Short mmCIF file of C-alpha atoms in Angstrom, two decimals:
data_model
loop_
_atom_site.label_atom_id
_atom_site.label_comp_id
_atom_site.label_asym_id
_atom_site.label_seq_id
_atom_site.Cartn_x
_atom_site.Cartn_y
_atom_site.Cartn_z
CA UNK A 1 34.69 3.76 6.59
CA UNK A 2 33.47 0.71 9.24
CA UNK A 3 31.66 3.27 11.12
CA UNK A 4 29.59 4.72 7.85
CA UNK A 5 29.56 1.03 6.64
CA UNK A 6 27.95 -0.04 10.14
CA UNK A 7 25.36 2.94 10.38
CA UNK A 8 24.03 2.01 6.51
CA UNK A 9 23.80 -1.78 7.27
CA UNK A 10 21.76 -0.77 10.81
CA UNK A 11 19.68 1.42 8.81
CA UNK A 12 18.92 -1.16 6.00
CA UNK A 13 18.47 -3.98 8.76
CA UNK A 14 16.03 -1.19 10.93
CA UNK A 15 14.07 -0.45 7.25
CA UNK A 16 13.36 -3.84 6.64
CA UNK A 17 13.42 -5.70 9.46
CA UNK A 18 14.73 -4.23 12.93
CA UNK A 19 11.30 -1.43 12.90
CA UNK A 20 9.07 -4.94 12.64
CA UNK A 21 10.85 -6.37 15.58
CA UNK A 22 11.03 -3.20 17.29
CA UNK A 23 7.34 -2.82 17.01
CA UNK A 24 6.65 -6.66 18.10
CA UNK A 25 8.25 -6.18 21.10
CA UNK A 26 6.71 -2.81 22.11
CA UNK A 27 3.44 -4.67 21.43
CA UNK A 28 3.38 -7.50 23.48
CA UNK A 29 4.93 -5.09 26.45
CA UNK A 30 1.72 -2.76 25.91
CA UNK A 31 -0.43 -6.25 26.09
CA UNK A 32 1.31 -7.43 29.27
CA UNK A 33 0.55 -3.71 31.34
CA UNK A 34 -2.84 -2.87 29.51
CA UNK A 35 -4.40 -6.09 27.76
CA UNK A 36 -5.56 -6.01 24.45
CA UNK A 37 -7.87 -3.19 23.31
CA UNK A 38 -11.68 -4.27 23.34
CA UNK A 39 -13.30 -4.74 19.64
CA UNK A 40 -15.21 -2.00 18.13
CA UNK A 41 -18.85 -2.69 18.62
CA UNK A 42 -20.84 -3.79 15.61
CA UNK A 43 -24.10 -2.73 16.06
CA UNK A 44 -25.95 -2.53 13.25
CA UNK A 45 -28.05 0.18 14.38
CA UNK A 46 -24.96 2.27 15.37
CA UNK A 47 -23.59 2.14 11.94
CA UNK A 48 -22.68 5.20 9.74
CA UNK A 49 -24.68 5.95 6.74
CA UNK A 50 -21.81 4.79 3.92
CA UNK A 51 -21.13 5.57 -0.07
CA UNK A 52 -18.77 2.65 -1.96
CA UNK A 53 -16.79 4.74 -4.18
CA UNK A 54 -15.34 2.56 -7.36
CA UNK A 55 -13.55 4.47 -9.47
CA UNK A 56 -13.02 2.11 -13.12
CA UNK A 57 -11.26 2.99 -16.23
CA UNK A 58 -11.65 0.41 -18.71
CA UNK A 59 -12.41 -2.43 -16.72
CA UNK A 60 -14.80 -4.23 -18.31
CA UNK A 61 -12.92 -7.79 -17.81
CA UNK A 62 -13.64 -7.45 -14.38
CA UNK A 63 -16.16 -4.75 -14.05
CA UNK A 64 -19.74 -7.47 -13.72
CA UNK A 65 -17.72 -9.47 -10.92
CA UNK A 66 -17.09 -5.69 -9.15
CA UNK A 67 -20.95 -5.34 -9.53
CA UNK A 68 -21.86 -8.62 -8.29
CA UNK A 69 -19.57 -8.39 -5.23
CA UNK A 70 -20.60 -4.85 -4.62
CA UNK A 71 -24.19 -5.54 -4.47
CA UNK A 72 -23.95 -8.53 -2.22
CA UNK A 73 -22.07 -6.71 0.81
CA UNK A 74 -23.40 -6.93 4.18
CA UNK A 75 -24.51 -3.40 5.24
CA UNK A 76 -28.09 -2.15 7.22
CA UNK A 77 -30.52 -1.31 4.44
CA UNK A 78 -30.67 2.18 3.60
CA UNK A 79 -27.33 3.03 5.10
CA UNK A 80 -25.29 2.04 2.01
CA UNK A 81 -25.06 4.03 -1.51
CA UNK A 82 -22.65 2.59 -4.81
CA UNK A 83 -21.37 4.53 -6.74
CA UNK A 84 -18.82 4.24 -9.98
CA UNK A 85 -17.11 6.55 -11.83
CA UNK A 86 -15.96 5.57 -15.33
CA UNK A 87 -14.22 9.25 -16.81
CA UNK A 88 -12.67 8.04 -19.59
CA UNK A 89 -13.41 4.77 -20.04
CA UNK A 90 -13.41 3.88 -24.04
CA UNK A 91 -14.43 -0.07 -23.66
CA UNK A 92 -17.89 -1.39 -22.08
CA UNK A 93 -17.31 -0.67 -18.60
CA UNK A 94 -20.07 2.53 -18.50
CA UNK A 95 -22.39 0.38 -20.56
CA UNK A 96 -22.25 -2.72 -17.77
CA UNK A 97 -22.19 -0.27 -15.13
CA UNK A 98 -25.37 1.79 -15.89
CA UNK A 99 -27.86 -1.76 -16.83
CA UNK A 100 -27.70 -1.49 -12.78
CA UNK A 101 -30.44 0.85 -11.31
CA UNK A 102 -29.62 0.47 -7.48
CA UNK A 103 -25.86 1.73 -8.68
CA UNK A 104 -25.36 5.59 -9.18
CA UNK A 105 -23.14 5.89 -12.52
CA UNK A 106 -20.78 9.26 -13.35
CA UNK A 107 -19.13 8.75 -16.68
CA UNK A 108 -17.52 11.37 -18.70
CA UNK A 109 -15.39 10.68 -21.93
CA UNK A 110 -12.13 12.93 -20.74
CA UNK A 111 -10.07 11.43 -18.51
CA UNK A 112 -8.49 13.39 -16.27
CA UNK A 113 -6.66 10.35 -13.72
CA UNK A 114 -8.33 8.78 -10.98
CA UNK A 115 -7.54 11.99 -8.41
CA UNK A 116 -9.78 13.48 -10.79
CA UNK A 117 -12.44 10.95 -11.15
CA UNK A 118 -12.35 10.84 -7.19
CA UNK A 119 -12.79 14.24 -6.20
CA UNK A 120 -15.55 14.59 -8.76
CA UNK A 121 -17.37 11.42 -7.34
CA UNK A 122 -17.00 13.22 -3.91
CA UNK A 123 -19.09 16.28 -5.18
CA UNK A 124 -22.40 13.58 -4.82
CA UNK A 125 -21.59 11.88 -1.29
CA UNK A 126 -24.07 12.94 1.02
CA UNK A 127 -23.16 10.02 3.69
CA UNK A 128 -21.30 10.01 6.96
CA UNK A 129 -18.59 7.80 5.69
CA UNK A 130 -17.28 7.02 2.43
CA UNK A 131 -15.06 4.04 1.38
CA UNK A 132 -12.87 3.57 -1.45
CA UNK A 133 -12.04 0.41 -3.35
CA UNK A 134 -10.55 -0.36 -7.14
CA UNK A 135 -12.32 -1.99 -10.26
CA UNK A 136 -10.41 -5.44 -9.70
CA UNK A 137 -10.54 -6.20 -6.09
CA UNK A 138 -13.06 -7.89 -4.69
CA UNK A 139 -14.21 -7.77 -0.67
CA UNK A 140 -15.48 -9.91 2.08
CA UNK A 141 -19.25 -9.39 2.71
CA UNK A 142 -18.72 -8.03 5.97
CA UNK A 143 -15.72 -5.73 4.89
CA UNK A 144 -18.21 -2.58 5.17
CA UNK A 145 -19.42 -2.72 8.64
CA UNK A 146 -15.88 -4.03 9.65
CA UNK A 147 -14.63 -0.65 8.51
CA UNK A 148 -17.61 1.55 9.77
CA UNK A 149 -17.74 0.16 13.48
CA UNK A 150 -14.66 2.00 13.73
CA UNK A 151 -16.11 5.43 13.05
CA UNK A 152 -17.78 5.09 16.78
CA UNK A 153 -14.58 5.82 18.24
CA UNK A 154 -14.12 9.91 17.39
CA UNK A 155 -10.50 9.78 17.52
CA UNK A 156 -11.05 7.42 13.98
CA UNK A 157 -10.60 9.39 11.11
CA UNK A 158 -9.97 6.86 8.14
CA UNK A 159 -9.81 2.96 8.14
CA UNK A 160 -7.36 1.21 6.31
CA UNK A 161 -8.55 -2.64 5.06
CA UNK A 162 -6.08 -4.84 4.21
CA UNK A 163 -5.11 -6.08 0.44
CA UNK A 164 -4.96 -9.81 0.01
CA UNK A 165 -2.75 -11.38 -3.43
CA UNK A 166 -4.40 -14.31 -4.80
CA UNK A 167 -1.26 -16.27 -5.45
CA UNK A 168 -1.74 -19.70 -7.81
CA UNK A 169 0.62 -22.91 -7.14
CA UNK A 170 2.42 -22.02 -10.21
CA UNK A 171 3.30 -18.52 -9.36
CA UNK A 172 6.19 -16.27 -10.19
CA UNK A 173 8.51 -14.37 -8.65
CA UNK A 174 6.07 -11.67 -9.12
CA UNK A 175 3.09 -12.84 -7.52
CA UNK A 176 4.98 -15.11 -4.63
CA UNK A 177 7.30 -11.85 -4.13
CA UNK A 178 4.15 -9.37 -3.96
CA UNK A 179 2.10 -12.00 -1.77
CA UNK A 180 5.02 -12.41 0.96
CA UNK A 181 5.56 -8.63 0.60
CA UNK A 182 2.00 -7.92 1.85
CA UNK A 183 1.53 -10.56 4.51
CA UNK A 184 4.89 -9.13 6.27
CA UNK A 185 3.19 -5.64 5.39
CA UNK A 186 -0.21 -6.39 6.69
CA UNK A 187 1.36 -7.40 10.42
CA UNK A 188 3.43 -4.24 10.48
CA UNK A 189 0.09 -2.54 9.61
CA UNK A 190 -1.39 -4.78 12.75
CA UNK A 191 1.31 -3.30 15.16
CA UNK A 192 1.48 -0.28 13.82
CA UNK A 193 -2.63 0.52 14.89
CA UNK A 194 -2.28 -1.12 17.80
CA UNK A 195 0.67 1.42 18.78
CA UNK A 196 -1.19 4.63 17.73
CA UNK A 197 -1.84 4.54 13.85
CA UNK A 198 -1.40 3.12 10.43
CA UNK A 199 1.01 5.33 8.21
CA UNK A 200 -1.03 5.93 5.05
CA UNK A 201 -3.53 3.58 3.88
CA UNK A 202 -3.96 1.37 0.33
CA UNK A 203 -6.26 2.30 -2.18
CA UNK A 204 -7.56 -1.37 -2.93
CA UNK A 205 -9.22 -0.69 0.64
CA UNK A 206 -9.86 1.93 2.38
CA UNK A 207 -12.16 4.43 4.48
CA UNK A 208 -12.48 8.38 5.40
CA UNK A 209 -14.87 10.47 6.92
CA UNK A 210 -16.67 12.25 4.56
CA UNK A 211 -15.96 15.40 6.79
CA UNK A 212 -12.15 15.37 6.83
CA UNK A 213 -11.66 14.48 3.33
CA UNK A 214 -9.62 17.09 1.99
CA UNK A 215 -8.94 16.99 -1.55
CA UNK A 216 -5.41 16.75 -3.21
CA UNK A 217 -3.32 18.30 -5.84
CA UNK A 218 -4.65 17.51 -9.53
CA UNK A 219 -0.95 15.42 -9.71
CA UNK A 220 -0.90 13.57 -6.72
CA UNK A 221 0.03 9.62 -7.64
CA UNK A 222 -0.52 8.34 -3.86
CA UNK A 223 -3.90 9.78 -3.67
CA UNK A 224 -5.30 7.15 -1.24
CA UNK A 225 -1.73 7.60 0.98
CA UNK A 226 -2.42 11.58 0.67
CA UNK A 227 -5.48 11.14 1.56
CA UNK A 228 -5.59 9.42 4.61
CA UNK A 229 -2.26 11.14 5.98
CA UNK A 230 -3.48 14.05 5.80
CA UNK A 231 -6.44 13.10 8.24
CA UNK A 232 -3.76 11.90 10.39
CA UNK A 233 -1.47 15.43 10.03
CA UNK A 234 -4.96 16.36 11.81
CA UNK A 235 -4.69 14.52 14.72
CA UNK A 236 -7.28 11.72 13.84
CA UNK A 237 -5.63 7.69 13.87
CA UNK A 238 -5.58 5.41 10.78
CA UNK A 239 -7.46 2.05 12.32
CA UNK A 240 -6.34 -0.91 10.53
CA UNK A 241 -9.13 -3.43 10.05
CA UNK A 242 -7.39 -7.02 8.72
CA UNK A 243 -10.95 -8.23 8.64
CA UNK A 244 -11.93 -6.17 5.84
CA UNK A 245 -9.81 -7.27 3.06
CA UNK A 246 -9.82 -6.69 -0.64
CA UNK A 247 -8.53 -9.73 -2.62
CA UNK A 248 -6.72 -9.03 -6.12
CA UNK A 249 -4.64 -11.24 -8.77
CA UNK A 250 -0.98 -10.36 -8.51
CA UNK A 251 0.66 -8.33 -11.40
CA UNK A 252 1.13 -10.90 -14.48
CA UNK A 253 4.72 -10.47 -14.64
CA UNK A 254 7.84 -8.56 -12.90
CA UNK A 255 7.71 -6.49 -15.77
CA UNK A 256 4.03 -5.13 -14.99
CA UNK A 257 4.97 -5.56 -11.30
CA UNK A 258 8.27 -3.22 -11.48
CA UNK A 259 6.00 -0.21 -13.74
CA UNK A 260 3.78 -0.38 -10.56
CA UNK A 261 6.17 -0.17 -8.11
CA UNK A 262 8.52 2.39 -10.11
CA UNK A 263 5.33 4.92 -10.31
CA UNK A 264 4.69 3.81 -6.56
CA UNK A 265 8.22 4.96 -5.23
CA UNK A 266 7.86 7.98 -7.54
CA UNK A 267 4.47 9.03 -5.52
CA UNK A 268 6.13 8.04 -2.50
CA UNK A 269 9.08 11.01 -3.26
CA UNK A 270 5.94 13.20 -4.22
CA UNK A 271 4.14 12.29 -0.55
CA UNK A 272 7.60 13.03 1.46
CA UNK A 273 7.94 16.12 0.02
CA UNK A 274 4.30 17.77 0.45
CA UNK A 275 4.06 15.82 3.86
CA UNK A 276 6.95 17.95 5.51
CA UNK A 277 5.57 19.17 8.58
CA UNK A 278 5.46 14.85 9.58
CA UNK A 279 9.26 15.20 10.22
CA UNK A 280 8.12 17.52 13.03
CA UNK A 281 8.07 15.30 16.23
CA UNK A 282 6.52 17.81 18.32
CA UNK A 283 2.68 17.37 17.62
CA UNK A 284 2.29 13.82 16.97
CA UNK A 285 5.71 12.17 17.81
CA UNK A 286 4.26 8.65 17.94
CA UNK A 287 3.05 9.24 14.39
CA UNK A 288 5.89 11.00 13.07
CA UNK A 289 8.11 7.97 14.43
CA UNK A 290 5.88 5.34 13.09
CA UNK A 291 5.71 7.74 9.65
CA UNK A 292 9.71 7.47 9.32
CA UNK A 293 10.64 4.34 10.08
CA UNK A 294 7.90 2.74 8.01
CA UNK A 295 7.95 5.02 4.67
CA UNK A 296 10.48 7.34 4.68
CA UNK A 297 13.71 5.43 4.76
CA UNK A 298 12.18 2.61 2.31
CA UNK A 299 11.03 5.59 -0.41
CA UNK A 300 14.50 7.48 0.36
CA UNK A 301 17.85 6.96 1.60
CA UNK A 302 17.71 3.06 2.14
CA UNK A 303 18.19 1.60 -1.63
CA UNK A 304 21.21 3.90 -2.13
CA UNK A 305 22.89 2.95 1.81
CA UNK A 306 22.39 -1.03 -0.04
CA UNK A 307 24.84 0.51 -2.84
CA UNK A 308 26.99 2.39 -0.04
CA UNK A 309 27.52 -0.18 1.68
CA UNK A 310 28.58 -3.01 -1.11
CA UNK A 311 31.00 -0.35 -2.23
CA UNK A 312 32.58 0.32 1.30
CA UNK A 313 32.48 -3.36 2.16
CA UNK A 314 34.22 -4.37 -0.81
CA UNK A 315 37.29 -1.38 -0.58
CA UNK A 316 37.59 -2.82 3.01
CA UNK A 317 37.83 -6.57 2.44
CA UNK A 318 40.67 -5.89 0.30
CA UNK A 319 42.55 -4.73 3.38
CA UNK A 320 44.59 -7.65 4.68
CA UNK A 321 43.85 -9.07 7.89
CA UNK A 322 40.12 -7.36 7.35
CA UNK A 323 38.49 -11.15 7.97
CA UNK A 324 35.56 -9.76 9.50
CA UNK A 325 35.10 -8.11 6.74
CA UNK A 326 36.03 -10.18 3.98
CA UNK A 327 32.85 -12.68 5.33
CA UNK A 328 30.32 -9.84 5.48
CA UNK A 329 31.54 -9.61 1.62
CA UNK A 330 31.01 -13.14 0.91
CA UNK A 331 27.65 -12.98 2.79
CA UNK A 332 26.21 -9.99 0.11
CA UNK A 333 28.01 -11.65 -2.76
CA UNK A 334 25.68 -14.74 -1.79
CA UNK A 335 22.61 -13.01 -1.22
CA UNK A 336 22.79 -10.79 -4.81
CA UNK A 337 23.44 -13.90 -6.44
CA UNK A 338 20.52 -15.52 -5.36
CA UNK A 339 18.65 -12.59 -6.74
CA UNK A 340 20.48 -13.13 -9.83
CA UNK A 341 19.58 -16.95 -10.14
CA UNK A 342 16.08 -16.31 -9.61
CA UNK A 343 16.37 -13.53 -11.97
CA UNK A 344 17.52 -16.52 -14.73
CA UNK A 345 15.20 -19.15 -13.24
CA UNK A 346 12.40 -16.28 -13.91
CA UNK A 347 13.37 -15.91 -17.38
CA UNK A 348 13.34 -19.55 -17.84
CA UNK A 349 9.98 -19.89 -16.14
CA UNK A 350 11.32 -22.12 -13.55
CA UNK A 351 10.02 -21.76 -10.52
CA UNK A 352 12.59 -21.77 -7.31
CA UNK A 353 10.19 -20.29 -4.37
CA UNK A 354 13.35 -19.81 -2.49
CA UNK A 355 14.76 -17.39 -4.90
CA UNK A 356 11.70 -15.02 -4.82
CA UNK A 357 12.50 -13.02 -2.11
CA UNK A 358 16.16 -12.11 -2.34
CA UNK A 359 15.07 -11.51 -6.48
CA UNK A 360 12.11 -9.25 -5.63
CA UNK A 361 13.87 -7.36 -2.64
CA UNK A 362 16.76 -6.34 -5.26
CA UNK A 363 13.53 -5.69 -7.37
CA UNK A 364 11.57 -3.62 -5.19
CA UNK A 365 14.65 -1.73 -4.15
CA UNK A 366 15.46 -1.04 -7.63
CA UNK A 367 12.35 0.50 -8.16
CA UNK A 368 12.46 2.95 -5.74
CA UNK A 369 15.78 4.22 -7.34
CA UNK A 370 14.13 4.47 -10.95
CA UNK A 371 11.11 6.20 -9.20
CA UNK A 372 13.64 8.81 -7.10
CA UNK A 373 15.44 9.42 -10.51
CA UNK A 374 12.06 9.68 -12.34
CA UNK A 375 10.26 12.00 -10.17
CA UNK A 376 13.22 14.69 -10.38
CA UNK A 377 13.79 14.30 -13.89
CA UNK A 378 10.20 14.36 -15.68
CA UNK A 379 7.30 15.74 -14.86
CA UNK A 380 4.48 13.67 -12.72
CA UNK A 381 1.07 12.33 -13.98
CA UNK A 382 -1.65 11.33 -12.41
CA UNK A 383 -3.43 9.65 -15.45
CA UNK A 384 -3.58 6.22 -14.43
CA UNK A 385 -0.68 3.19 -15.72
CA UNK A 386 -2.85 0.55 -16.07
CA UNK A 387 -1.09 -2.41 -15.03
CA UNK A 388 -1.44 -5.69 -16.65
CA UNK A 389 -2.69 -8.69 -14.03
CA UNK A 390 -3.33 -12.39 -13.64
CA UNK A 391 -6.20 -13.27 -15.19
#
């Protein structure tokens, strides 16, 4: 039992923590021997034509900021295309969209899921490069040719920006535990380019070819992940490109936050499965490394080795003499409480920063159990959740 009970707190500790250090140190030794990689040039005149693809479904809360940010991104003139899609949308958002001339509108009432909406919206890019970014995010005027510069390098399939969480003073666990999430996030994302490529990329931000798309099936919840794995299956890298960011409100409460990370570790299950031929080290074994380490184990065995191991350490520390044993106990005990307290101090609307991150790592990790469970026992939509944010 100490040996299985060792081997599932490694591979917890490796999950969330030991693959960041791991890929830390593997960075700086690359540094030291080869220096750091020179910046993709950005020449405006060596720029890829480029269509903004926002897909919307009923956002018309948000929908005239969208346009206004859209339309004042830095890109050469007559390189750049917008252009919404709104299937489905019952509320203004077409309306807003189509008083805008210089922005190419596709709105049908049936709404088939974003997927849908995407690879119909695909059917009119004509460009070299497409990018993809969601009703309620907003970018940095320079996030376009910050992405594109990349596509010099031919070995560049897709570009992944990163997601920023505007987090207010008076935050939650929700939004504090969702911004900390993505800054550690967006420096494994940092390391993980610099190695060889980003696994998967974010659909608040992100970039493709418009010759290696390939679309996905009609049910696919991680389209964006699909999407840009897929390129990768192909031999082309994910760049990340922290300089093109896409900044969002957090969810508006654990509640909304847990739906979208439930539906997330559901899609995850979905990925693994139709992404088999990544467990094959052979072709890309940087990528298929890189591809474990950072997705599989969190969207699989990792939440239920947490369980596994509280079980096994407990049956232990009731051994006598078992001292070692009987601290490691007292150490979870501690931690789970925590989560607990800030689980009460959440209810009560008090706000204990220091509880947020043991409270939305038990969340997180509870969520990718109710996802596992929900994948295998109902069937999978891709109509979008719409989840309720800070507003």
């Amino acid at each position: 039992m100490k040996i299985i009970l060792a081997i599932s707190l490694f591979i917890v500790f490796y999950t969330f923590a030991g693959y960041g250090i791991f890929l830390y140190l593997i960075i700086r030794i690359k540094r030291a021997f080869k220096g750091r990689k020179a910046l993709a040039s950005e020449n405006l005149d060596e720029l890829p034509s480029c269509t903004l693809v926002i897909a919307a479904y009923n956002e018309e809360y948000f929908i005239e900021q969208k346009i206004s940010n859209s339309l004042l991104l830095n890109y050469p003139e007559g390189k750049l295309k917008l252009l919404f899609v709104t299937d489905g949308s019952s509320d203004k958002t077409p309306d807003i969209v189509a008083r805008y001339p210089q922005i190419q509108l596709l709105h049908q009432p049936q709404r088939a899921g974003k997927i849908a909406a995407v690879h119909r919206a695909m059917n009119y890019v004509d460009t070299d490069a497409v990018v993809f970014t969601d009703a309620n995010t907003f970018l940095n005027k320079d996030a376009l040719i910050k992405i594109c510069r990349h596509y010099s390098d031919a070995t560049v399939g897709a570009v992944a920006g990163e997601k920023r969480v505007h987090i207010d003073e008076n935050a939650d666990a929700s939004a504090a535990g969702e911004g900390f999430y993505w800054k550690y996030e967006s420096a494994l994302k940092k390391w993980d380019s610099e190695l060889y490529s980003v696994v998967g990329a974010a659909g608040e931000l992100f970039s493709v070819r418009r010759s290696l798309y390939q679309p996905v099936e009609a049910d696919t919840v991680l389209d964006d992940f699909m999407i840009s794995m897929l390129i990768a299956a192909k031999g082309y890298r994910i760049i990340y490109e922290p300089e093109a960011y896409a900044t969002e409100t957090a969810s508006e409460n654990v509640s909304e936050e847990l739906k979208r990370k439930v539906r997330i570790a559901a899609g995850g299950m979905q990925s693994i499965l139709r992404l088999k031929k990544l467990f094959n080290p052979f072709p890309y074994p940087i990528l298929s490394f890189q591809y474990i380490s950072h997705r599989v184990l969190r969207w699989t065995v990792t939440p239920f080795l947490l369980i596994l191991s509280f079980i096994l350490n407990v049956v232990l520390a009731l051994k006598p003499g078992e001292t070692a044993m009987q601290g490691l106990l007292l150490a979870q005990i501690l931690f789970y409480l925590l989560a607990l307290l800030g689980l009460i101090m959440e209810k009560r609307q008090l706000r204990i920063k220091v509880l947020f991150i043991p409270y939305y790592f038990c969340v997180m990790n509870y969520a990718v159990l109710a996802g596992i469970i929900r994948y295998f026992s109902t069937r999978q939509s891709a109509v979008w959740e719409k989840v309720q944010r800070k507003q």
